[in-house]
Amino acid sequence: MSLFLFMLLVSILNPVVSHKSCDFPAVFNLGDSNSDTGGYASAFTPPTSPYGDTYFHMPARRFSDGRLIIDFIAEAFGLPFINAYLDSVGTNFSHGINFATAASTIRLPISVIPNGVFSPFYLGFQYSQFEQFKVRSQMIRKQGGLLAGLMPKEEYFSKALYTFDIGQNDLAEGFFPNLTIQEVNASIPDIINKFSENIKNIYNLGARFFWVHNTGPIGCLPYVLVAFASAEKDPAGCLKPYNEVAQYFNLKLQVSIAQLRNEFPSAAFTYVDIYSVKYSLFAEPPKHGFELPLVTCCGYGGEYNYSASVLCGGTITVNGTEIFVGSCDNPPVRVVWDGIHFTEAANKFIFDQISTGSFSDPAVPLKQACQS
């Protein structure tokens, strides 16, 4: 039985309880590139065309051809897309704010941009930004004027949904300096402890509703498949040992969320098994309307159409001819966009699955996440 079918069976045996929908007036997000709507682009180099082409018809400061899961979450509550905290131009934060930046980790990374590869805006930094934003936004509201209307109301901080999607880069930070699987596994308890500490800090600032994604099957992504080609593969063609590390991370994360739930009974913590949904796209792509799940849509070279030396939107010279690395012909049926991130179509499929509550602990739909 596939993991996807197993989770569906669990949802049948433990049906989602019907409650009145929550009225979240805002969404506050912390995370990495899976939910970055412009943080990295504001601080460093923005992604160029064909990023954004499918939905926005232009680069939209996101690492996909279109919308991300966080965009679909905002849409589900009738809210505008959540703007990045670091985006200072024409920004409206009245219905939420996004502290996520691509390449972010939970722990302070060793290799930091510009001399390294990971974002300086790790989770602890994002918490500090949130802490400052809460104070300063209310100062602006009290001052009145045009800017006051661009800030969230004070009561939104206790009524908002707080979403988290981070952790993949902490695993990558271990893999790519060539730590052993055992060494990366050994780092996971501390990574989870740091995550839990930040959740507690955010709770202490008034947050009460938490929607936490686990990490996806990193061993199915072309940037890992290419880098560790000799590793054992599973029937879906993914790297088994690397996915097992992600599964161990998720196990520890779920335990941590359960502990937080016990420690703070007045809050609602929803753990979301995004791993199972993402893995189903690689294990059973035709069933879900997808094809070539391991092959990069916007990339160049090799079995997986991916090379770390030339990325989506870049150019490469082959036999004296300059070639633009552009999109595949049909992104709506492809899973992986640029070798690291998912297409809008995949993001929409994932959102549609996780929003039902079938992959949540407790089994509550997104719109009832205030009642878990």
mmCIF file of C-alpha atoms in Angstrom, residues 20-355:
data_model
loop_
_atom_site.group_PDB
_atom_site.id
_atom_site.type_symbol
_atom_site.label_atom_id
_atom_site.label_comp_id
_atom_site.label_asym_id
_atom_site.label_seq_id
_atom_site.Cartn_x
_atom_site.Cartn_y
_atom_site.Cartn_z
ATOM 1 C CA LYS A 20 -17.731 26.080 11.965
ATOM 2 C CA SER A 21 -15.112 27.663 9.718
ATOM 3 C CA CYS A 22 -12.581 30.001 11.283
ATOM 4 C CA ASP A 23 -12.481 33.654 10.319
ATOM 5 C CA PHE A 24 -8.768 34.379 10.056
ATOM 6 C CA PRO A 25 -8.355 38.097 9.274
ATOM 7 C CA ALA A 26 -4.659 37.703 8.437
ATOM 8 C CA VAL A 27 -1.932 35.169 7.706
ATOM 9 C CA PHE A 28 1.585 35.484 9.100
ATOM 10 C CA ASN A 29 4.097 33.188 7.421
ATOM 11 C CA LEU A 30 7.641 32.132 8.294
ATOM 12 C CA GLY A 31 9.680 29.805 6.118
ATOM 13 C CA ASP A 32 11.983 29.266 3.166
ATOM 14 C CA SER A 33 11.645 29.319 -0.635
ATOM 15 C CA ASN A 34 8.635 27.009 -0.548
ATOM 16 C CA SER A 35 6.639 29.980 0.753
ATOM 17 C CA ASP A 36 8.797 33.013 -0.134
ATOM 18 C CA THR A 37 6.705 35.649 -1.927
ATOM 19 C CA GLY A 38 9.492 38.196 -2.338
ATOM 20 C CA GLY A 39 11.843 38.230 0.635
ATOM 21 C CA TYR A 40 14.862 36.821 -1.150
ATOM 22 C CA ALA A 41 14.140 38.922 -4.223
ATOM 23 C CA SER A 42 14.102 42.066 -2.090
ATOM 24 C CA ALA A 43 17.331 41.296 -0.253
ATOM 25 C CA PHE A 44 19.355 39.635 -2.998
ATOM 26 C CA THR A 45 18.750 38.727 -6.647
ATOM 27 C CA PRO A 46 15.155 38.311 -7.868
ATOM 28 C CA PRO A 47 14.268 35.334 -10.056
ATOM 29 C CA THR A 48 13.843 36.270 -13.712
ATOM 30 C CA SER A 49 11.676 34.962 -16.550
ATOM 31 C CA PRO A 50 10.357 32.298 -16.992
ATOM 32 C CA TYR A 51 9.693 32.343 -13.236
ATOM 33 C CA GLY A 52 6.101 33.459 -12.708
ATOM 34 C CA ASP A 53 5.081 33.037 -16.336
ATOM 35 C CA THR A 54 2.257 30.521 -15.849
ATOM 36 C CA TYR A 55 0.057 32.606 -13.557
ATOM 37 C CA PHE A 56 1.504 36.106 -13.233
ATOM 38 C CA HIS A 57 2.852 36.251 -16.821
ATOM 39 C CA MET A 58 5.975 37.883 -15.422
ATOM 40 C CA PRO A 59 8.520 37.213 -12.678
ATOM 41 C CA ALA A 60 6.613 37.499 -9.393
ATOM 42 C CA ARG A 61 9.475 37.191 -6.889
ATOM 43 C CA ARG A 62 8.533 33.561 -6.258
ATOM 44 C CA PHE A 63 10.562 30.437 -7.004
ATOM 45 C CA SER A 64 7.954 28.778 -9.202
ATOM 46 C CA ASP A 65 6.188 29.359 -12.493
ATOM 47 C CA GLY A 66 3.183 30.656 -10.566
ATOM 48 C CA ARG A 67 1.508 30.544 -7.187
ATOM 49 C CA LEU A 68 2.844 28.849 -4.082
ATOM 50 C CA ILE A 69 0.936 26.952 -1.410
ATOM 51 C CA ILE A 70 0.931 30.078 0.780
ATOM 52 C CA ASP A 71 -0.814 31.942 -2.048
ATOM 53 C CA PHE A 72 -3.555 29.325 -2.183
ATOM 54 C CA ILE A 73 -3.895 29.514 1.607
ATOM 55 C CA ALA A 74 -4.448 33.275 1.411
ATOM 56 C CA GLU A 75 -6.954 32.832 -1.426
ATOM 57 C CA ALA A 76 -8.868 30.246 0.615
ATOM 58 C CA PHE A 77 -9.631 32.907 3.227
ATOM 59 C CA GLY A 78 -10.446 35.578 0.671
ATOM 60 C CA LEU A 79 -7.269 37.472 1.508
ATOM 61 C CA PRO A 80 -4.857 39.141 -0.915
ATOM 62 C CA PHE A 81 -1.487 37.494 -1.470
ATOM 63 C CA ILE A 82 0.795 37.932 1.537
ATOM 64 C CA ASN A 83 3.550 40.454 0.890
ATOM 65 C CA ALA A 84 7.150 39.956 1.968
ATOM 66 C CA TYR A 85 8.393 41.816 5.045
ATOM 67 C CA LEU A 86 11.546 42.774 3.180
ATOM 68 C CA ASP A 87 9.635 44.254 0.237
ATOM 69 C CA SER A 88 9.536 47.989 0.904
ATOM 70 C CA VAL A 89 7.926 49.136 -2.342
ATOM 71 C CA GLY A 90 4.139 49.477 -2.526
ATOM 72 C CA THR A 91 3.582 46.948 0.248
ATOM 73 C CA ASN A 92 0.332 46.341 2.116
ATOM 74 C CA PHE A 93 0.538 44.352 5.346
ATOM 75 C CA SER A 94 -3.043 44.886 6.511
ATOM 76 C CA HIS A 95 -3.988 41.218 6.072
ATOM 77 C CA GLY A 96 -0.709 39.537 6.896
ATOM 78 C CA ILE A 97 2.985 39.473 6.252
ATOM 79 C CA ASN A 98 5.533 36.975 4.973
ATOM 80 C CA PHE A 99 8.924 36.649 6.672
ATOM 81 C CA ALA A 100 10.023 33.676 4.557
ATOM 82 C CA THR A 101 13.094 33.944 2.367
ATOM 83 C CA ALA A 102 14.542 31.410 -0.013
ATOM 84 C CA ALA A 103 17.542 29.453 1.330
ATOM 85 C CA SER A 104 16.437 29.998 4.941
ATOM 86 C CA THR A 105 17.120 27.473 7.658
ATOM 87 C CA ILE A 106 15.799 26.865 11.154
ATOM 88 C CA ARG A 107 19.237 27.090 12.754
ATOM 89 C CA LEU A 108 21.796 29.798 12.049
ATOM 90 C CA PRO A 109 23.600 28.468 8.959
ATOM 91 C CA ILE A 110 27.353 28.184 8.686
ATOM 92 C CA SER A 111 27.471 29.042 4.970
ATOM 93 C CA VAL A 112 25.770 32.430 4.535
ATOM 94 C CA ILE A 113 25.130 34.617 1.477
ATOM 95 C CA PRO A 114 27.061 36.357 -0.116
ATOM 96 C CA ASN A 115 30.069 34.142 0.583
ATOM 97 C CA GLY A 116 27.942 31.044 1.173
ATOM 98 C CA VAL A 117 24.654 29.646 -0.084
ATOM 99 C CA PHE A 118 22.135 30.002 2.744
ATOM 100 C CA SER A 119 20.055 33.003 3.760
ATOM 101 C CA PRO A 120 21.047 35.046 6.813
ATOM 102 C CA PHE A 121 17.317 35.273 7.554
ATOM 103 C CA TYR A 122 17.093 32.004 9.451
ATOM 104 C CA LEU A 123 14.029 31.275 11.606
ATOM 105 C CA GLY A 124 15.359 33.055 14.689
ATOM 106 C CA PHE A 125 15.973 36.155 12.572
ATOM 107 C CA GLN A 126 12.482 35.917 11.116
ATOM 108 C CA TYR A 127 11.077 35.787 14.650
ATOM 109 C CA SER A 128 13.022 38.951 15.508
ATOM 110 C CA GLN A 129 11.575 40.646 12.445
ATOM 111 C CA PHE A 130 8.082 39.618 13.525
ATOM 112 C CA GLU A 131 8.711 40.916 17.037
ATOM 113 C CA GLN A 132 9.753 44.310 15.674
ATOM 114 C CA PHE A 133 6.941 44.401 13.152
ATOM 115 C CA LYS A 134 4.298 43.838 15.800
ATOM 116 C CA VAL A 135 5.485 46.863 17.777
ATOM 117 C CA ARG A 136 6.234 49.190 14.883
ATOM 118 C CA SER A 137 3.054 48.414 12.935
ATOM 119 C CA GLN A 138 0.942 49.466 15.895
ATOM 120 C CA MET A 139 2.964 52.655 16.338
ATOM 121 C CA ILE A 140 2.171 53.491 12.712
ATOM 122 C CA ARG A 141 -1.522 52.738 13.194
ATOM 123 C CA LYS A 142 -1.665 55.062 16.208
ATOM 124 C CA GLN A 143 -0.005 57.841 14.223
ATOM 125 C CA GLY A 144 -2.781 57.635 11.640
ATOM 126 C CA GLY A 145 -2.508 58.777 8.062
ATOM 127 C CA LEU A 146 -2.137 56.828 4.845
ATOM 128 C CA LEU A 147 0.304 54.232 6.195
ATOM 129 C CA ALA A 148 -1.963 53.288 9.101
ATOM 130 C CA GLY A 149 -4.295 51.458 6.755
ATOM 131 C CA LEU A 150 -1.438 49.339 5.437
ATOM 132 C CA MET A 151 -0.792 47.764 8.851
ATOM 133 C CA PRO A 152 -2.739 44.957 10.560
ATOM 134 C CA LYS A 153 -5.099 45.822 13.391
ATOM 135 C CA GLU A 154 -3.807 44.988 16.859
ATOM 136 C CA GLU A 155 -6.371 42.238 17.400
ATOM 137 C CA TYR A 156 -5.247 40.471 14.213
ATOM 138 C CA PHE A 157 -2.106 39.213 15.936
ATOM 139 C CA SER A 158 -4.128 36.922 18.190
ATOM 140 C CA LYS A 159 -6.699 36.013 15.543
ATOM 141 C CA ALA A 160 -4.383 35.349 12.569
ATOM 142 C CA LEU A 161 -3.234 32.008 11.208
ATOM 143 C CA TYR A 162 0.509 31.482 11.614
ATOM 144 C CA THR A 163 1.952 29.222 8.908
ATOM 145 C CA PHE A 164 5.358 27.549 8.793
ATOM 146 C CA ASP A 165 7.207 25.722 6.009
ATOM 147 C CA ILE A 166 10.898 25.385 6.824
ATOM 148 C CA GLY A 167 13.498 22.679 7.455
ATOM 149 C CA GLN A 168 14.484 21.389 4.016
ATOM 150 C CA ASN A 169 17.554 23.629 3.909
ATOM 151 C CA ASP A 170 18.733 22.454 7.311
ATOM 152 C CA LEU A 171 18.957 18.957 5.839
ATOM 153 C CA ALA A 172 20.621 20.260 2.683
ATOM 154 C CA GLU A 173 23.184 22.137 4.776
ATOM 155 C CA GLY A 174 24.232 18.766 6.127
ATOM 156 C CA PHE A 175 24.095 16.826 2.867
ATOM 157 C CA PHE A 176 26.081 19.167 0.674
ATOM 158 C CA PRO A 177 29.198 19.456 2.851
ATOM 159 C CA ASN A 178 29.048 15.644 2.531
ATOM 160 C CA LEU A 179 28.119 14.801 6.091
ATOM 161 C CA THR A 180 27.023 11.203 6.435
ATOM 162 C CA ILE A 181 23.367 10.282 6.724
ATOM 163 C CA GLN A 182 24.033 9.400 10.360
ATOM 164 C CA GLU A 183 25.609 12.803 11.026
ATOM 165 C CA VAL A 184 22.672 14.655 9.485
ATOM 166 C CA ASN A 185 20.236 12.545 11.510
ATOM 167 C CA ALA A 186 22.190 13.382 14.650
ATOM 168 C CA SER A 187 21.651 17.092 14.011
ATOM 169 C CA ILE A 188 17.874 16.811 13.737
ATOM 170 C CA PRO A 189 16.946 16.885 17.448
ATOM 171 C CA ASP A 190 18.734 20.214 17.860
ATOM 172 C CA ILE A 191 17.116 21.581 14.688
ATOM 173 C CA ILE A 192 13.679 20.646 16.028
ATOM 174 C CA ASN A 193 14.479 22.144 19.423
ATOM 175 C CA LYS A 194 15.339 25.436 17.741
ATOM 176 C CA PHE A 195 12.076 25.289 15.809
ATOM 177 C CA SER A 196 10.110 24.671 18.996
ATOM 178 C CA GLU A 197 11.858 27.558 20.764
ATOM 179 C CA ASN A 198 10.777 29.945 18.019
ATOM 180 C CA ILE A 199 7.205 28.679 18.119
ATOM 181 C CA LYS A 200 7.115 29.350 21.862
ATOM 182 C CA ASN A 201 8.488 32.846 21.341
ATOM 183 C CA ILE A 202 5.833 33.582 18.725
ATOM 184 C CA TYR A 203 3.157 32.184 21.045
ATOM 185 C CA ASN A 204 4.374 34.540 23.759
ATOM 186 C CA LEU A 205 3.774 37.443 21.365
ATOM 187 C CA GLY A 206 0.123 36.486 21.081
ATOM 188 C CA ALA A 207 -0.072 33.874 18.311
ATOM 189 C CA ARG A 208 -2.656 31.155 18.953
ATOM 190 C CA PHE A 209 -3.291 29.358 15.660
ATOM 191 C CA PHE A 210 -0.393 27.423 14.114
ATOM 192 C CA TRP A 211 -0.384 25.536 10.788
ATOM 193 C CA VAL A 212 2.940 23.689 10.446
ATOM 194 C CA HIS A 213 4.059 21.860 7.295
ATOM 195 C CA ASN A 214 6.542 19.041 7.660
ATOM 196 C CA THR A 215 9.371 18.777 5.139
ATOM 197 C CA GLY A 216 9.000 17.140 1.746
ATOM 198 C CA PRO A 217 10.764 14.199 0.070
ATOM 199 C CA ILE A 218 14.088 15.896 -0.574
ATOM 200 C CA GLY A 219 15.422 12.686 -2.151
ATOM 201 C CA CYS A 220 13.016 13.139 -5.072
ATOM 202 C CA LEU A 221 14.301 16.569 -6.102
ATOM 203 C CA PRO A 222 16.701 16.776 -9.054
ATOM 204 C CA TYR A 223 19.272 18.909 -7.223
ATOM 205 C CA VAL A 224 19.718 16.036 -4.773
ATOM 206 C CA LEU A 225 19.313 13.277 -7.374
ATOM 207 C CA VAL A 226 22.147 14.765 -9.444
ATOM 208 C CA ALA A 227 24.457 15.452 -6.509
ATOM 209 C CA PHE A 228 24.143 11.970 -4.973
ATOM 210 C CA ALA A 229 23.500 9.823 -8.034
ATOM 211 C CA SER A 230 25.044 6.678 -6.548
ATOM 212 C CA ALA A 231 22.665 6.510 -3.586
ATOM 213 C CA GLU A 232 20.059 3.750 -3.337
ATOM 214 C CA LYS A 233 16.821 4.504 -5.185
ATOM 215 C CA ASP A 234 13.300 3.499 -4.243
ATOM 216 C CA PRO A 235 10.642 2.295 -6.750
ATOM 217 C CA ALA A 236 9.702 5.894 -7.562
ATOM 218 C CA GLY A 237 13.299 6.680 -8.512
ATOM 219 C CA CYS A 238 13.884 8.841 -5.431
ATOM 220 C CA LEU A 239 16.941 8.537 -3.184
ATOM 221 C CA LYS A 240 15.821 6.337 -0.330
ATOM 222 C CA PRO A 241 18.376 7.292 2.364
ATOM 223 C CA TYR A 242 17.801 11.013 1.830
ATOM 224 C CA ASN A 243 14.043 10.637 2.061
ATOM 225 C CA GLU A 244 14.512 8.594 5.227
ATOM 226 C CA VAL A 245 16.304 11.564 6.780
ATOM 227 C CA ALA A 246 13.330 13.771 5.869
ATOM 228 C CA GLN A 247 10.998 11.204 7.424
ATOM 229 C CA TYR A 248 13.053 11.192 10.631
ATOM 230 C CA PHE A 249 12.916 15.002 10.703
ATOM 231 C CA ASN A 250 9.141 14.815 10.295
ATOM 232 C CA LEU A 251 8.780 12.255 13.079
ATOM 233 C CA LYS A 252 10.654 14.498 15.496
ATOM 234 C CA LEU A 253 8.692 17.539 14.312
ATOM 235 C CA GLN A 254 5.359 15.801 14.898
ATOM 236 C CA VAL A 255 6.415 14.821 18.418
ATOM 237 C CA SER A 256 7.476 18.408 19.066
ATOM 238 C CA ILE A 257 4.141 19.785 17.864
ATOM 239 C CA ALA A 258 2.322 17.333 20.152
ATOM 240 C CA GLN A 259 4.421 18.566 23.084
ATOM 241 C CA LEU A 260 3.618 22.177 22.231
ATOM 242 C CA ARG A 261 -0.066 21.279 22.079
ATOM 243 C CA ASN A 262 0.132 19.864 25.598
ATOM 244 C CA GLU A 263 2.151 22.806 26.903
ATOM 245 C CA PHE A 264 -0.156 25.447 25.423
ATOM 246 C CA PRO A 265 -3.711 24.055 25.518
ATOM 247 C CA SER A 266 -5.222 27.451 24.683
ATOM 248 C CA ALA A 267 -3.552 27.371 21.261
ATOM 249 C CA ALA A 268 -4.356 25.281 18.191
ATOM 250 C CA PHE A 269 -1.409 23.462 16.592
ATOM 251 C CA THR A 270 -1.955 21.632 13.305
ATOM 252 C CA TYR A 271 0.821 19.406 11.981
ATOM 253 C CA VAL A 272 0.476 18.969 8.216
ATOM 254 C CA ASP A 273 1.936 15.919 6.484
ATOM 255 C CA ILE A 274 2.935 17.602 3.255
ATOM 256 C CA TYR A 275 5.570 14.895 2.703
ATOM 257 C CA SER A 276 2.989 12.212 1.899
ATOM 258 C CA VAL A 277 1.165 14.397 -0.609
ATOM 259 C CA LYS A 278 4.356 15.476 -2.360
ATOM 260 C CA TYR A 279 5.680 11.926 -2.481
ATOM 261 C CA SER A 280 2.470 10.720 -4.142
ATOM 262 C CA LEU A 281 3.279 13.003 -7.085
ATOM 263 C CA PHE A 282 6.532 11.099 -7.636
ATOM 264 C CA ALA A 283 5.166 7.638 -6.871
ATOM 265 C CA GLU A 284 1.891 7.823 -8.836
ATOM 266 C CA PRO A 285 2.061 10.798 -11.218
ATOM 267 C CA PRO A 286 -0.476 9.573 -13.848
ATOM 268 C CA LYS A 287 -3.083 9.025 -11.149
ATOM 269 C CA HIS A 288 -2.908 12.722 -10.308
ATOM 270 C CA GLY A 289 -2.587 14.035 -13.863
ATOM 271 C CA PHE A 290 1.188 14.549 -13.942
ATOM 272 C CA GLU A 291 4.094 13.175 -15.937
ATOM 273 C CA LEU A 292 7.902 12.999 -15.773
ATOM 274 C CA PRO A 293 7.925 13.869 -12.053
ATOM 275 C CA LEU A 294 11.698 13.605 -11.609
ATOM 276 C CA VAL A 295 12.529 15.708 -14.663
ATOM 277 C CA THR A 296 12.998 19.456 -14.210
ATOM 278 C CA CYS A 297 10.615 21.613 -16.247
ATOM 279 C CA CYS A 298 12.899 24.646 -16.378
ATOM 280 C CA GLY A 299 16.446 23.332 -16.506
ATOM 281 C CA TYR A 300 19.168 21.982 -18.732
ATOM 282 C CA GLY A 301 21.163 18.801 -19.073
ATOM 283 C CA GLY A 302 21.223 15.146 -18.118
ATOM 284 C CA GLU A 303 18.681 12.584 -17.035
ATOM 285 C CA TYR A 304 16.842 15.022 -14.790
ATOM 286 C CA ASN A 305 17.207 18.113 -17.016
ATOM 287 C CA TYR A 306 19.110 19.794 -14.203
ATOM 288 C CA SER A 307 22.599 21.147 -13.707
ATOM 289 C CA ALA A 308 23.813 23.229 -10.781
ATOM 290 C CA SER A 309 26.052 25.134 -13.200
ATOM 291 C CA VAL A 310 23.179 26.681 -15.158
ATOM 292 C CA LEU A 311 19.803 27.262 -13.571
ATOM 293 C CA CYS A 312 16.335 28.202 -14.778
ATOM 294 C CA GLY A 313 16.395 31.578 -16.504
ATOM 295 C CA GLY A 314 20.129 31.418 -17.154
ATOM 296 C CA THR A 315 22.088 30.937 -20.356
ATOM 297 C CA ILE A 316 24.654 28.371 -21.429
ATOM 298 C CA THR A 317 26.903 28.239 -24.493
ATOM 299 C CA VAL A 318 26.838 24.923 -26.352
ATOM 300 C CA ASN A 319 29.018 24.485 -29.455
ATOM 301 C CA GLY A 320 29.319 28.237 -29.782
ATOM 302 C CA THR A 321 25.585 28.838 -29.479
ATOM 303 C CA GLU A 322 24.098 30.588 -26.464
ATOM 304 C CA ILE A 323 21.071 28.708 -25.144
ATOM 305 C CA PHE A 324 18.464 30.221 -22.824
ATOM 306 C CA VAL A 325 17.322 27.840 -20.092
ATOM 307 C CA GLY A 326 13.574 28.199 -20.352
ATOM 308 C CA SER A 327 10.378 26.398 -19.436
ATOM 309 C CA CYS A 328 9.188 23.040 -20.687
ATOM 310 C CA ASP A 329 6.227 23.015 -23.060
ATOM 311 C CA ASN A 330 3.527 22.022 -20.567
ATOM 312 C CA PRO A 331 4.171 23.104 -16.950
ATOM 313 C CA PRO A 332 0.605 22.220 -15.799
ATOM 314 C CA VAL A 333 1.440 18.502 -16.024
ATOM 315 C CA ARG A 334 4.899 18.733 -14.495
ATOM 316 C CA VAL A 335 5.855 18.387 -10.838
ATOM 317 C CA VAL A 336 9.279 19.990 -10.415
ATOM 318 C CA TRP A 337 9.813 23.485 -11.772
ATOM 319 C CA ASP A 338 13.526 24.315 -11.495
ATOM 320 C CA GLY A 339 15.084 21.231 -9.916
ATOM 321 C CA ILE A 340 14.458 22.458 -6.368
ATOM 322 C CA HIS A 341 10.941 23.873 -6.280
ATOM 323 C CA PHE A 342 7.509 22.726 -7.418
ATOM 324 C CA THR A 343 5.363 23.973 -10.280
ATOM 325 C CA GLU A 344 2.183 25.934 -9.634
ATOM 326 C CA ALA A 345 0.200 22.878 -10.748
ATOM 327 C CA ALA A 346 1.918 20.709 -8.158
ATOM 328 C CA ASN A 347 1.484 23.392 -5.500
ATOM 329 C CA LYS A 348 -2.238 23.564 -6.272
ATOM 330 C CA PHE A 349 -2.580 19.780 -6.048
ATOM 331 C CA ILE A 350 -0.736 19.755 -2.724
ATOM 332 C CA PHE A 351 -2.886 22.563 -1.349
ATOM 333 C CA ASP A 352 -6.093 20.843 -2.427
ATOM 334 C CA GLN A 353 -5.064 17.724 -0.515
ATOM 335 C CA ILE A 354 -3.766 19.282 2.699
ATOM 336 C CA SER A 355 -6.573 21.831 3.011
#
